[in-house]
PDB file of C-alpha atoms and ligand atoms in Angstrom:
ATOM      1  CA  MET A  23      33.781   9.275 -27.726  1.00  0.00           C
ATOM      2  CA  GLU A  24      33.316   6.939 -23.936  1.00  0.00           C
ATOM      3  CA  SER A  25      35.488   6.591 -21.708  1.00  0.00           C
ATOM      4  CA  LYS A  26      35.762   3.446 -19.823  1.00  0.00           C
ATOM      5  CA  GLN A  27      36.326   4.706 -16.536  1.00  0.00           C
ATOM      6  CA  ARG A  28      34.248   3.297 -13.715  1.00  0.00           C
ATOM      7  CA  GLN A  29      31.790   5.674 -13.103  1.00  0.00           C
ATOM      8  CA  PRO A  30      32.778   9.075 -10.743  1.00  0.00           C
ATOM      9  CA  GLU A  31      31.081   9.356  -7.358  1.00  0.00           C
ATOM     10  CA  ARG A  32      28.935  12.177  -6.606  1.00  0.00           C
ATOM     11  CA  ARG A  33      29.322  14.422  -3.560  1.00  0.00           C
ATOM     12  CA  SER A  34      28.926  18.003  -2.580  1.00  0.00           C
ATOM     13  CA  LEU A  35      31.890  19.914  -0.701  1.00  0.00           C
ATOM     14  CA  LYS A  36      32.230  22.680   1.398  1.00  0.00           C
ATOM     15  CA  ILE A  37      36.030  23.550   2.475  1.00  0.00           C
ATOM     16  CA  GLY A  38      35.916  26.376   5.716  1.00  0.00           C
ATOM     17  CA  PRO A  39      33.766  28.876   4.605  1.00  0.00           C
ATOM     18  CA  TYR A  40      33.538  27.893   0.756  1.00  0.00           C
ATOM     19  CA  GLU A  41      31.387  26.589  -0.839  1.00  0.00           C
ATOM     20  CA  ILE A  42      33.604  24.057  -3.974  1.00  0.00           C
ATOM     21  CA  CYS A  43      31.918  24.035  -7.530  1.00  0.00           C
ATOM     22  CA  PRO A  44      33.484  23.232 -10.264  1.00  0.00           C
ATOM     23  CA  ILE A  45      33.163  25.635 -13.217  1.00  0.00           C
ATOM     24  CA  PRO A  46      32.960  23.791 -16.983  1.00  0.00           C
ATOM     25  CA  THR A  47      33.822  26.612 -19.865  1.00  0.00           C
ATOM     26  CA  GLY A  48      34.494  24.356 -22.725  1.00  0.00           C
ATOM     27  CA  THR A  49      35.764  21.436 -23.662  1.00  0.00           C
ATOM     28  CA  PHE A  50      38.248  21.080 -26.040  1.00  0.00           C
ATOM     29  CA  GLY A  51      40.793  18.668 -28.249  1.00  0.00           C
ATOM     30  CA  LEU A  52      44.675  18.589 -26.919  1.00  0.00           C
ATOM     31  CA  ASP A  53      46.625  14.922 -29.750  1.00  0.00           C
ATOM     32  CA  GLY A  54      46.197  12.523 -27.759  1.00  0.00           C
ATOM     33  CA  GLY A  55      50.704  11.835 -28.262  1.00  0.00           C
ATOM     34  CA  ALA A  56      51.112  15.271 -26.319  1.00  0.00           C
ATOM     35  CA  MET A  57      48.842  15.369 -23.579  1.00  0.00           C
ATOM     36  CA  PHE A  58      50.948  11.846 -22.507  1.00  0.00           C
ATOM     37  CA  GLY A  59      54.391  12.499 -23.713  1.00  0.00           C
ATOM     38  CA  THR A  60      56.489   9.104 -23.737  1.00  0.00           C
ATOM     39  CA  VAL A  61      53.728   6.192 -22.187  1.00  0.00           C
ATOM     40  CA  PRO A  62      52.167   5.071 -25.677  1.00  0.00           C
ATOM     41  CA  LYS A  63      48.969   5.154 -27.251  1.00  0.00           C
ATOM     42  CA  VAL A  64      48.417   1.738 -26.761  1.00  0.00           C
ATOM     43  CA  LEU A  65      48.142   2.382 -22.729  1.00  0.00           C
ATOM     44  CA  TRP A  66      45.963   5.480 -23.091  1.00  0.00           C
ATOM     45  CA  GLU A  67      43.103   4.965 -25.453  1.00  0.00           C
ATOM     46  CA  LYS A  68      41.728   3.278 -23.781  1.00  0.00           C
ATOM     47  CA  SER A  69      40.555   5.662 -20.598  1.00  0.00           C
ATOM     48  CA  ASN A  70      41.357   8.683 -23.451  1.00  0.00           C
ATOM     49  CA  PRO A  71      39.751   7.655 -26.460  1.00  0.00           C
ATOM     50  CA  PRO A  72      41.098   9.841 -29.372  1.00  0.00           C
ATOM     51  CA  ASP A  73      39.284  11.189 -31.913  1.00  0.00           C
ATOM     52  CA  ASP A  74      39.887  10.764 -36.000  1.00  0.00           C
ATOM     53  CA  LYS A  75      42.331  13.368 -35.959  1.00  0.00           C
ATOM     54  CA  ASN A  76      44.176  11.774 -32.403  1.00  0.00           C
ATOM     55  CA  ARG A  77      42.666  14.612 -30.617  1.00  0.00           C
ATOM     56  CA  ILE A  78      41.445  13.453 -27.087  1.00  0.00           C
ATOM     57  CA  LEU A  79      38.855  15.252 -25.296  1.00  0.00           C
ATOM     58  CA  MET A  80      39.749  17.868 -22.970  1.00  0.00           C
ATOM     59  CA  GLU A  81      37.638  19.733 -20.050  1.00  0.00           C
ATOM     60  CA  ALA A  82      38.745  23.822 -19.640  1.00  0.00           C
ATOM     61  CA  ARG A  83      37.004  23.389 -15.857  1.00  0.00           C
ATOM     62  CA  ALA A  84      38.069  26.119 -14.024  1.00  0.00           C
ATOM     63  CA  LEU A  85      37.256  26.431  -9.630  1.00  0.00           C
ATOM     64  CA  LEU A  86      34.608  28.734  -8.063  1.00  0.00           C
ATOM     65  CA  LEU A  87      34.893  29.191  -4.350  1.00  0.00           C
ATOM     66  CA  LYS A  88      31.602  31.097  -3.222  1.00  0.00           C
ATOM     67  CA  THR A  89      31.041  32.642  -0.163  1.00  0.00           C
ATOM     68  CA  PRO A  90      27.708  35.020   0.929  1.00  0.00           C
ATOM     69  CA  GLY A  91      30.920  37.997   0.634  1.00  0.00           C
ATOM     70  CA  ARG A  92      33.784  36.747  -1.449  1.00  0.00           C
ATOM     71  CA  ASN A  93      33.541  34.444  -4.683  1.00  0.00           C
ATOM     72  CA  ILE A  94      36.913  33.048  -5.594  1.00  0.00           C
ATOM     73  CA  LEU A  95      37.868  31.676  -9.299  1.00  0.00           C
ATOM     74  CA  ILE A  96      40.586  29.571 -10.154  1.00  0.00           C
ATOM     75  CA  ASP A  97      41.500  29.830 -13.749  1.00  0.00           C
ATOM     76  CA  CYS A  98      39.211  30.805 -16.670  1.00  0.00           C
ATOM     77  CA  GLY A  99      39.487  28.378 -19.875  1.00  0.00           C
ATOM     78  CA  ASN A 100      40.302  29.598 -23.390  1.00  0.00           C
ATOM     79  CA  GLY A 101      37.733  32.276 -22.901  1.00  0.00           C
ATOM     80  CA  SER A 102      35.637  33.455 -26.367  1.00  0.00           C
ATOM     81  CA  ASP A 103      36.444  37.102 -29.032  1.00  0.00           C
ATOM     82  CA  PHE A 104      39.003  34.520 -30.404  1.00  0.00           C
ATOM     83  CA  VAL A 105      39.504  37.425 -33.654  1.00  0.00           C
ATOM     84  CA  ALA A 106      39.477  40.712 -31.298  1.00  0.00           C
ATOM     85  CA  LYS A 107      42.256  38.790 -29.347  1.00  0.00           C
ATOM     86  CA  TYR A 108      44.336  36.374 -31.511  1.00  0.00           C
ATOM     87  CA  GLY A 109      43.820  38.889 -34.756  1.00  0.00           C
ATOM     88  CA  GLU A 110      41.752  37.448 -37.937  1.00  0.00           C
ATOM     89  CA  LYS A 111      44.401  34.838 -39.232  1.00  0.00           C
ATOM     90  CA  LEU A 112      44.761  32.740 -35.995  1.00  0.00           C
ATOM     91  CA  GLY A 113      41.392  33.801 -34.464  1.00  0.00           C
ATOM     92  CA  ASN A 114      39.647  32.561 -37.319  1.00  0.00           C
ATOM     93  CA  LYS A 115      40.937  29.021 -36.803  1.00  0.00           C
ATOM     94  CA  PHE A 116      41.728  28.754 -33.215  1.00  0.00           C
ATOM     95  CA  ALA A 117      38.364  27.419 -32.461  1.00  0.00           C
ATOM     96  CA  GLU A 118      38.284  24.791 -34.384  1.00  0.00           C
ATOM     97  CA  MET A 119      41.878  24.108 -34.578  1.00  0.00           C
ATOM     98  CA  TYR A 120      41.382  23.465 -31.090  1.00  0.00           C
ATOM     99  CA  GLY A 121      37.609  21.695 -31.590  1.00  0.00           C
ATOM    100  CA  VAL A 122      37.225  24.053 -28.850  1.00  0.00           C
ATOM    101  CA  ASP A 123      32.657  23.947 -28.146  1.00  0.00           C
ATOM    102  CA  THR A 124      30.613  27.480 -28.272  1.00  0.00           C
ATOM    103  CA  GLU A 125      27.925  25.537 -27.918  1.00  0.00           C
ATOM    104  CA  GLY A 126      28.170  23.540 -24.450  1.00  0.00           C
ATOM    105  CA  PRO A 127      29.469  25.272 -20.921  1.00  0.00           C
ATOM    106  CA  SER A 128      31.014  28.230 -21.271  1.00  0.00           C
ATOM    107  CA  LEU A 129      33.318  30.268 -18.517  1.00  0.00           C
ATOM    108  CA  LEU A 130      29.972  33.366 -18.013  1.00  0.00           C
ATOM    109  CA  LYS A 131      27.013  30.623 -18.196  1.00  0.00           C
ATOM    110  CA  SER A 132      28.540  28.373 -15.230  1.00  0.00           C
ATOM    111  CA  LEU A 133      28.554  30.564 -13.029  1.00  0.00           C
ATOM    112  CA  LYS A 134      24.758  31.972 -13.934  1.00  0.00           C
ATOM    113  CA  ALA A 135      24.293  28.668 -12.962  1.00  0.00           C
ATOM    114  CA  HIS A 136      25.736  29.374  -9.163  1.00  0.00           C
ATOM    115  CA  GLY A 137      23.729  32.720  -9.820  1.00  0.00           C
ATOM    116  CA  LEU A 138      26.564  35.010 -10.331  1.00  0.00           C
ATOM    117  CA  THR A 139      27.297  37.622 -12.996  1.00  0.00           C
ATOM    118  CA  PRO A 140      31.512  38.674 -13.688  1.00  0.00           C
ATOM    119  CA  GLY A 141      30.357  41.935 -11.123  1.00  0.00           C
ATOM    120  CA  ASP A 142      30.170  39.762  -8.440  1.00  0.00           C
ATOM    121  CA  ILE A 143      33.811  37.889  -8.896  1.00  0.00           C
ATOM    122  CA  THR A 144      36.075  39.336  -6.100  1.00  0.00           C
ATOM    123  CA  ASP A 145      39.668  36.921  -7.227  1.00  0.00           C
ATOM    124  CA  VAL A 146      41.284  35.673  -9.843  1.00  0.00           C
ATOM    125  CA  ILE A 147      43.642  33.124  -8.701  1.00  0.00           C
ATOM    126  CA  LEU A 148      45.602  31.928 -12.530  1.00  0.00           C
ATOM    127  CA  THR A 149      47.584  29.088 -11.952  1.00  0.00           C
ATOM    128  CA  HIS A 150      49.235  30.283 -15.247  1.00  0.00           C
ATOM    129  CA  LEU A 151      49.046  32.008 -18.355  1.00  0.00           C
ATOM    130  CA  HIS A 152      48.886  29.377 -20.963  1.00  0.00           C
ATOM    131  CA  PHE A 153      46.011  30.476 -23.164  1.00  0.00           C
ATOM    132  CA  ASP A 154      43.670  27.122 -22.341  1.00  0.00           C
ATOM    133  CA  HIS A 155      43.966  28.720 -18.152  1.00  0.00           C
ATOM    134  CA  ALA A 156      44.090  32.693 -18.970  1.00  0.00           C
ATOM    135  CA  GLY A 157      41.593  32.824 -22.033  1.00  0.00           C
ATOM    136  CA  GLY A 158      39.167  33.955 -20.486  1.00  0.00           C
ATOM    137  CA  ALA A 159      40.520  36.285 -17.539  1.00  0.00           C
ATOM    138  CA  THR A 160      39.816  39.364 -20.367  1.00  0.00           C
ATOM    139  CA  THR A 161      36.233  39.886 -22.795  1.00  0.00           C
ATOM    140  CA  GLU A 162      36.103  42.394 -25.616  1.00  0.00           C
ATOM    141  CA  LYS A 163      33.276  45.105 -24.983  1.00  0.00           C
ATOM    142  CA  ASN A 164      33.461  48.003 -27.432  1.00  0.00           C
ATOM    143  CA  GLY A 165      36.036  46.781 -29.325  1.00  0.00           C
ATOM    144  CA  GLU A 166      38.464  47.044 -26.201  1.00  0.00           C
ATOM    145  CA  LEU A 167      40.159  44.122 -24.280  1.00  0.00           C
ATOM    146  CA  VAL A 168      39.710  44.922 -20.788  1.00  0.00           C
ATOM    147  CA  PRO A 169      39.203  42.380 -17.452  1.00  0.00           C
ATOM    148  CA  THR A 170      35.731  39.679 -17.772  1.00  0.00           C
ATOM    149  CA  PHE A 171      35.514  40.351 -13.973  1.00  0.00           C
ATOM    150  CA  PRO A 172      35.189  44.329 -13.903  1.00  0.00           C
ATOM    151  CA  LYS A 173      35.295  44.612  -9.948  1.00  0.00           C
ATOM    152  CA  ALA A 174      38.103  41.547  -8.912  1.00  0.00           C
ATOM    153  CA  GLN A 175      41.773  41.488  -8.156  1.00  0.00           C
ATOM    154  CA  TYR A 176      43.845  39.282 -10.329  1.00  0.00           C
ATOM    155  CA  TYR A 177      46.793  37.292  -9.321  1.00  0.00           C
ATOM    156  CA  VAL A 178      49.736  35.313 -10.798  1.00  0.00           C
ATOM    157  CA  GLN A 179      53.282  33.805  -9.912  1.00  0.00           C
ATOM    158  CA  LYS A 180      56.109  37.204 -11.685  1.00  0.00           C
ATOM    159  CA  ALA A 181      58.352  34.223 -13.465  1.00  0.00           C
ATOM    160  CA  ASN A 182      55.346  33.703 -14.979  1.00  0.00           C
ATOM    161  CA  LEU A 183      53.940  36.893 -16.400  1.00  0.00           C
ATOM    162  CA  GLU A 184      57.411  36.841 -16.863  1.00  0.00           C
ATOM    163  CA  THR A 185      58.078  34.660 -18.998  1.00  0.00           C
ATOM    164  CA  ALA A 186      54.911  34.942 -20.824  1.00  0.00           C
ATOM    165  CA  SER A 187      56.613  37.839 -22.160  1.00  0.00           C
ATOM    166  CA  HIS A 188      59.352  36.645 -23.467  1.00  0.00           C
ATOM    167  CA  PRO A 189      58.382  33.700 -24.587  1.00  0.00           C
ATOM    168  CA  ASN A 190      60.514  30.710 -25.600  1.00  0.00           C
ATOM    169  CA  LEU A 191      59.703  29.093 -28.416  1.00  0.00           C
ATOM    170  CA  ARG A 192      57.875  25.976 -27.532  1.00  0.00           C
ATOM    171  CA  GLU A 193      55.586  28.740 -25.673  1.00  0.00           C
ATOM    172  CA  LYS A 194      54.905  30.989 -27.858  1.00  0.00           C
ATOM    173  CA  ALA A 195      52.004  29.846 -29.439  1.00  0.00           C
ATOM    174  CA  SER A 196      50.923  28.691 -26.121  1.00  0.00           C
ATOM    175  CA  TYR A 197      50.938  32.908 -24.185  1.00  0.00           C
ATOM    176  CA  PHE A 198      49.342  35.278 -25.978  1.00  0.00           C
ATOM    177  CA  PRO A 199      49.938  39.165 -24.449  1.00  0.00           C
ATOM    178  CA  ALA A 200      46.144  39.182 -25.440  1.00  0.00           C
ATOM    179  CA  ASN A 201      45.478  37.073 -22.452  1.00  0.00           C
ATOM    180  CA  TYR A 202      46.875  39.918 -20.059  1.00  0.00           C
ATOM    181  CA  GLU A 203      48.571  43.180 -21.151  1.00  0.00           C
ATOM    182  CA  PRO A 204      44.750  44.798 -20.076  1.00  0.00           C
ATOM    183  CA  LEU A 205      44.678  42.878 -16.870  1.00  0.00           C
ATOM    184  CA  GLN A 206      48.493  45.342 -16.507  1.00  0.00           C
ATOM    185  CA  LYS A 207      47.100  48.302 -17.988  1.00  0.00           C
ATOM    186  CA  LYS A 208      44.327  48.259 -15.573  1.00  0.00           C
ATOM    187  CA  GLY A 209      46.470  47.990 -12.951  1.00  0.00           C
ATOM    188  CA  VAL A 210      44.381  44.489 -11.589  1.00  0.00           C
ATOM    189  CA  LEU A 211      46.989  41.531 -11.918  1.00  0.00           C
ATOM    190  CA  LYS A 212      48.786  41.264  -8.152  1.00  0.00           C
ATOM    191  CA  LEU A 213      52.036  39.764  -9.360  1.00  0.00           C
ATOM    192  CA  LEU A 214      53.796  37.250  -6.505  1.00  0.00           C
ATOM    193  CA  ASP A 215      57.000  35.486  -5.999  1.00  0.00           C
ATOM    194  CA  GLY A 216      57.141  32.529  -4.449  1.00  0.00           C
ATOM    195  CA  GLU A 217      54.728  30.344  -2.893  1.00  0.00           C
ATOM    196  CA  THR A 218      52.236  32.246  -0.607  1.00  0.00           C
ATOM    197  CA  ALA A 219      50.692  31.187   3.067  1.00  0.00           C
ATOM    198  CA  ASN A 220      46.686  32.023   2.587  1.00  0.00           C
ATOM    199  CA  LEU A 221      47.179  34.584  -0.347  1.00  0.00           C
ATOM    200  CA  LEU A 222      43.963  34.330   0.808  1.00  0.00           C
ATOM    201  CA  PRO A 223      41.719  33.053   3.723  1.00  0.00           C
ATOM    202  CA  MET A 224      42.324  29.303   3.814  1.00  0.00           C
ATOM    203  CA  ILE A 225      44.376  29.297   0.066  1.00  0.00           C
ATOM    204  CA  SER A 226      48.116  28.466   0.179  1.00  0.00           C
ATOM    205  CA  THR A 227      49.822  28.930  -3.869  1.00  0.00           C
ATOM    206  CA  TYR A 228      52.845  26.165  -3.872  1.00  0.00           C
ATOM    207  CA  ILE A 229      54.993  26.617  -6.783  1.00  0.00           C
ATOM    208  CA  SER A 230      55.840  23.876  -9.980  1.00  0.00           C
ATOM    209  CA  ASN A 231      57.821  25.408 -13.472  1.00  0.00           C
ATOM    210  CA  GLY A 232      58.450  21.731 -14.697  1.00  0.00           C
ATOM    211  CA  HIS A 233      55.206  22.630 -17.246  1.00  0.00           C
ATOM    212  CA  THR A 234      56.031  26.448 -17.876  1.00  0.00           C
ATOM    213  CA  GLN A 235      58.250  28.399 -15.345  1.00  0.00           C
ATOM    214  CA  GLY A 236      56.487  30.122 -12.096  1.00  0.00           C
ATOM    215  CA  GLN A 237      52.955  27.685 -12.257  1.00  0.00           C
ATOM    216  CA  GLN A 238      51.080  27.691  -8.235  1.00  0.00           C
ATOM    217  CA  ILE A 239      48.799  25.130  -7.750  1.00  0.00           C
ATOM    218  CA  VAL A 240      45.886  26.373  -5.215  1.00  0.00           C
ATOM    219  CA  LYS A 241      45.182  24.404  -1.831  1.00  0.00           C
ATOM    220  CA  ILE A 242      41.887  24.382  -0.091  1.00  0.00           C
ATOM    221  CA  SER A 243      41.587  23.097   3.267  1.00  0.00           C
ATOM    222  CA  ASP A 244      40.426  24.170   6.809  1.00  0.00           C
ATOM    223  CA  GLY A 245      42.491  21.514   8.799  1.00  0.00           C
ATOM    224  CA  LYS A 246      39.839  18.913   7.761  1.00  0.00           C
ATOM    225  CA  THR A 247      39.165  18.887   4.038  1.00  0.00           C
ATOM    226  CA  THR A 248      42.097  19.641   1.587  1.00  0.00           C
ATOM    227  CA  LEU A 249      42.028  20.332  -2.024  1.00  0.00           C
ATOM    228  CA  LEU A 250      44.515  20.532  -4.327  1.00  0.00           C
ATOM    229  CA  TYR A 251      43.390  22.493  -7.277  1.00  0.00           C
ATOM    230  CA  CYS A 252      46.538  20.525  -9.720  1.00  0.00           C
ATOM    231  CA  GLY A 253      46.230  23.421 -13.044  1.00  0.00           C
ATOM    232  CA  ASP A 254      48.967  21.696 -15.302  1.00  0.00           C
ATOM    233  CA  VAL A 255      50.437  19.012 -12.813  1.00  0.00           C
ATOM    234  CA  VAL A 256      48.139  16.517 -12.618  1.00  0.00           C
ATOM    235  CA  PRO A 257      45.988  18.280 -16.073  1.00  0.00           C
ATOM    236  CA  THR A 258      44.351  14.683 -16.132  1.00  0.00           C
ATOM    237  CA  SER A 259      43.057  11.580 -13.053  1.00  0.00           C
ATOM    238  CA  SER A 260      44.778   9.572 -16.053  1.00  0.00           C
ATOM    239  CA  HIS A 261      48.168  11.718 -15.232  1.00  0.00           C
ATOM    240  CA  VAL A 262      48.571  11.535 -11.466  1.00  0.00           C
ATOM    241  CA  ARG A 263      50.441   8.367 -12.202  1.00  0.00           C
ATOM    242  CA  LEU A 264      54.309   9.741 -11.455  1.00  0.00           C
ATOM    243  CA  ALA A 265      55.997   8.925 -15.722  1.00  0.00           C
ATOM    244  CA  TRP A 266      52.737  10.323 -17.239  1.00  0.00           C
ATOM    245  CA  VAL A 267      53.450  13.590 -18.196  1.00  0.00           C
ATOM    246  CA  MET A 268      52.833  16.000 -21.156  1.00  0.00           C
ATOM    247  CA  GLY A 269      54.770  16.513 -24.617  1.00  0.00           C
ATOM    248  CA  TYR A 270      54.420  19.898 -23.435  1.00  0.00           C
ATOM    249  CA  ASP A 271      56.683  20.022 -20.318  1.00  0.00           C
ATOM    250  CA  LEU A 272      59.561  22.143 -20.676  1.00  0.00           C
ATOM    251  CA  GLU A 273      61.721  19.788 -18.463  1.00  0.00           C
ATOM    252  CA  PRO A 274      59.074  16.501 -17.460  1.00  0.00           C
ATOM    253  CA  LEU A 275      61.989  15.257 -14.598  1.00  0.00           C
ATOM    254  CA  LYS A 276      61.060  18.576 -12.762  1.00  0.00           C
ATOM    255  CA  LEU A 277      58.018  18.107 -12.853  1.00  0.00           C
ATOM    256  CA  ILE A 278      57.926  14.409 -11.534  1.00  0.00           C
ATOM    257  CA  GLU A 279      60.301  15.201  -9.146  1.00  0.00           C
ATOM    258  CA  GLU A 280      57.113  18.042  -8.340  1.00  0.00           C
ATOM    259  CA  LYS A 281      54.433  15.783  -8.544  1.00  0.00           C
ATOM    260  CA  LYS A 282      56.542  13.676  -6.288  1.00  0.00           C
ATOM    261  CA  LYS A 283      56.637  15.971  -3.394  1.00  0.00           C
ATOM    262  CA  TYR A 284      52.875  16.938  -3.695  1.00  0.00           C
ATOM    263  CA  LEU A 285      51.055  14.041  -3.831  1.00  0.00           C
ATOM    264  CA  GLY A 286      52.637  12.819  -1.052  1.00  0.00           C
ATOM    265  CA  PRO A 287      50.750  14.227   1.124  1.00  0.00           C
ATOM    266  CA  ALA A 288      47.204  14.201  -1.085  1.00  0.00           C
ATOM    267  CA  ALA A 289      48.210  10.554  -0.982  1.00  0.00           C
ATOM    268  CA  ASP A 290      48.974  10.151   2.923  1.00  0.00           C
ATOM    269  CA  GLU A 291      46.382  12.477   4.024  1.00  0.00           C
ATOM    270  CA  GLY A 292      43.156  12.558   1.767  1.00  0.00           C
ATOM    271  CA  TRP A 293      43.240  15.138  -0.098  1.00  0.00           C
ATOM    272  CA  TYR A 294      40.818  15.890  -3.445  1.00  0.00           C
ATOM    273  CA  LEU A 295      42.639  16.571  -6.186  1.00  0.00           C
ATOM    274  CA  PHE A 296      40.626  18.569  -8.824  1.00  0.00           C
ATOM    275  CA  PHE A 297      41.794  17.899 -12.648  1.00  0.00           C
ATOM    276  CA  GLU A 298      41.217  21.407 -14.651  1.00  0.00           C
ATOM    277  CA  HIS A 299      41.558  19.146 -18.015  1.00  0.00           C
ATOM    278  CA  ASP A 300      39.859  15.542 -17.400  1.00  0.00           C
ATOM    279  CA  PRO A 301      36.176  15.867 -18.911  1.00  0.00           C
ATOM    280  CA  TYR A 302      35.691  12.590 -17.039  1.00  0.00           C
ATOM    281  CA  CYS A 303      35.337  13.163 -13.382  1.00  0.00           C
ATOM    282  CA  ASP A 304      36.269  16.873 -11.453  1.00  0.00           C
ATOM    283  CA  ALA A 305      38.691  15.553  -8.517  1.00  0.00           C
ATOM    284  CA  ALA A 306      40.015  11.386  -6.839  1.00  0.00           C
ATOM    285  CA  GLN A 307      41.243  10.892  -4.407  1.00  0.00           C
ATOM    286  CA  ILE A 308      45.099   8.801  -4.472  1.00  0.00           C
ATOM    287  CA  THR A 309      46.764   6.233  -2.941  1.00  0.00           C
ATOM    288  CA  ARG A 310      50.617   5.243  -2.501  1.00  0.00           C
ATOM    289  CA  GLN A 311      51.023   2.403  -4.808  1.00  0.00           C
ATOM    290  CA  GLY A 312      55.358   1.403  -3.970  1.00  0.00           C
ATOM    291  CA  SER A 313      56.892   4.274  -5.031  1.00  0.00           C
ATOM    292  CA  ASP A 314      54.085   5.321  -6.955  1.00  0.00           C
ATOM    293  CA  PHE A 315      50.837   6.811  -7.242  1.00  0.00           C
ATOM    294  CA  ALA A 316      47.319   5.302  -8.261  1.00  0.00           C
ATOM    295  CA  LYS A 317      44.138   6.680  -8.355  1.00  0.00           C
ATOM    296  CA  THR A 318      41.478   5.162  -5.546  1.00  0.00           C
ATOM    297  CA  THR A 319      38.065   6.668  -6.103  1.00  0.00           C
ATOM    298  CA  THR A 320      36.742   9.971  -9.025  1.00  0.00           C
ATOM    299  CA  PHE A 321      34.311  12.265  -7.744  1.00  0.00           C
ATOM    300  CA  LEU A 322      32.070  15.120  -9.788  1.00  0.00           C
ATOM    301  CA  LEU A 323      32.071  17.944  -7.237  1.00  0.00           C
TER     302      LEU A 323
HETATM  303 ZN1  LIG B 409      49.968  25.125 -19.636  1.00  0.00          ZN
END
């Protein structure tokens, strides 16, 4: 699939002690209509061309913050071991249903490209527990589901774990205990209660409840350079515009208010917005455009 967007600019970023390393975990496909809510196809199909099943290409892009002593991962992509996790029936058709690419980059292959093994990851911040964000958090090993990163402390919002454990009808197909129960069992899942300032050095989290209850987005800033890991608040660069929200969002109007709140300073202070699901770029900078926002430059980091 060809995108008609302008070529992204290459840039390497360091924020404080952290080397900023995008970690592609593999592409998948979701229905284009569901990804753009009320936005007509004639508008989104230019930037996100659909396949013959109307699915658009999505990346599941984690982010590695690399230092010599500490390696922090934000989100984990779809993962693998679908049969062990979701059972014979769903597991077998899972990759096909979501067009999950199992040939290209994966979470572990991308970490390896940065010289890291699972044992090198010290912290994993999960924006929320939907399968395309937390699927890689756990792995099957000798018939048992275990944390993928044996030495890591994992972080998620308490409110998100609660909603994952008692999902509403619309999110039932996105929250699977196999992606978080093994973390609880091993006692490595730390529950956060609301926004955090300096959860880890130079890393803070903001809360958003419009997409799902208790999503946290992650801000990394050394005062000079700031990057916001947008999670499903702004899943692709097309979603920078306020009204471009997903059909999946539980409370679209609330999400639009949250986008206003977080994109304002991003536009005014030149933050990098990091996109988890954009297959064509890793990040963008944005500007105000009337009462809305527009991207100025997109980047491959
Ligand atoms: Zn989500």
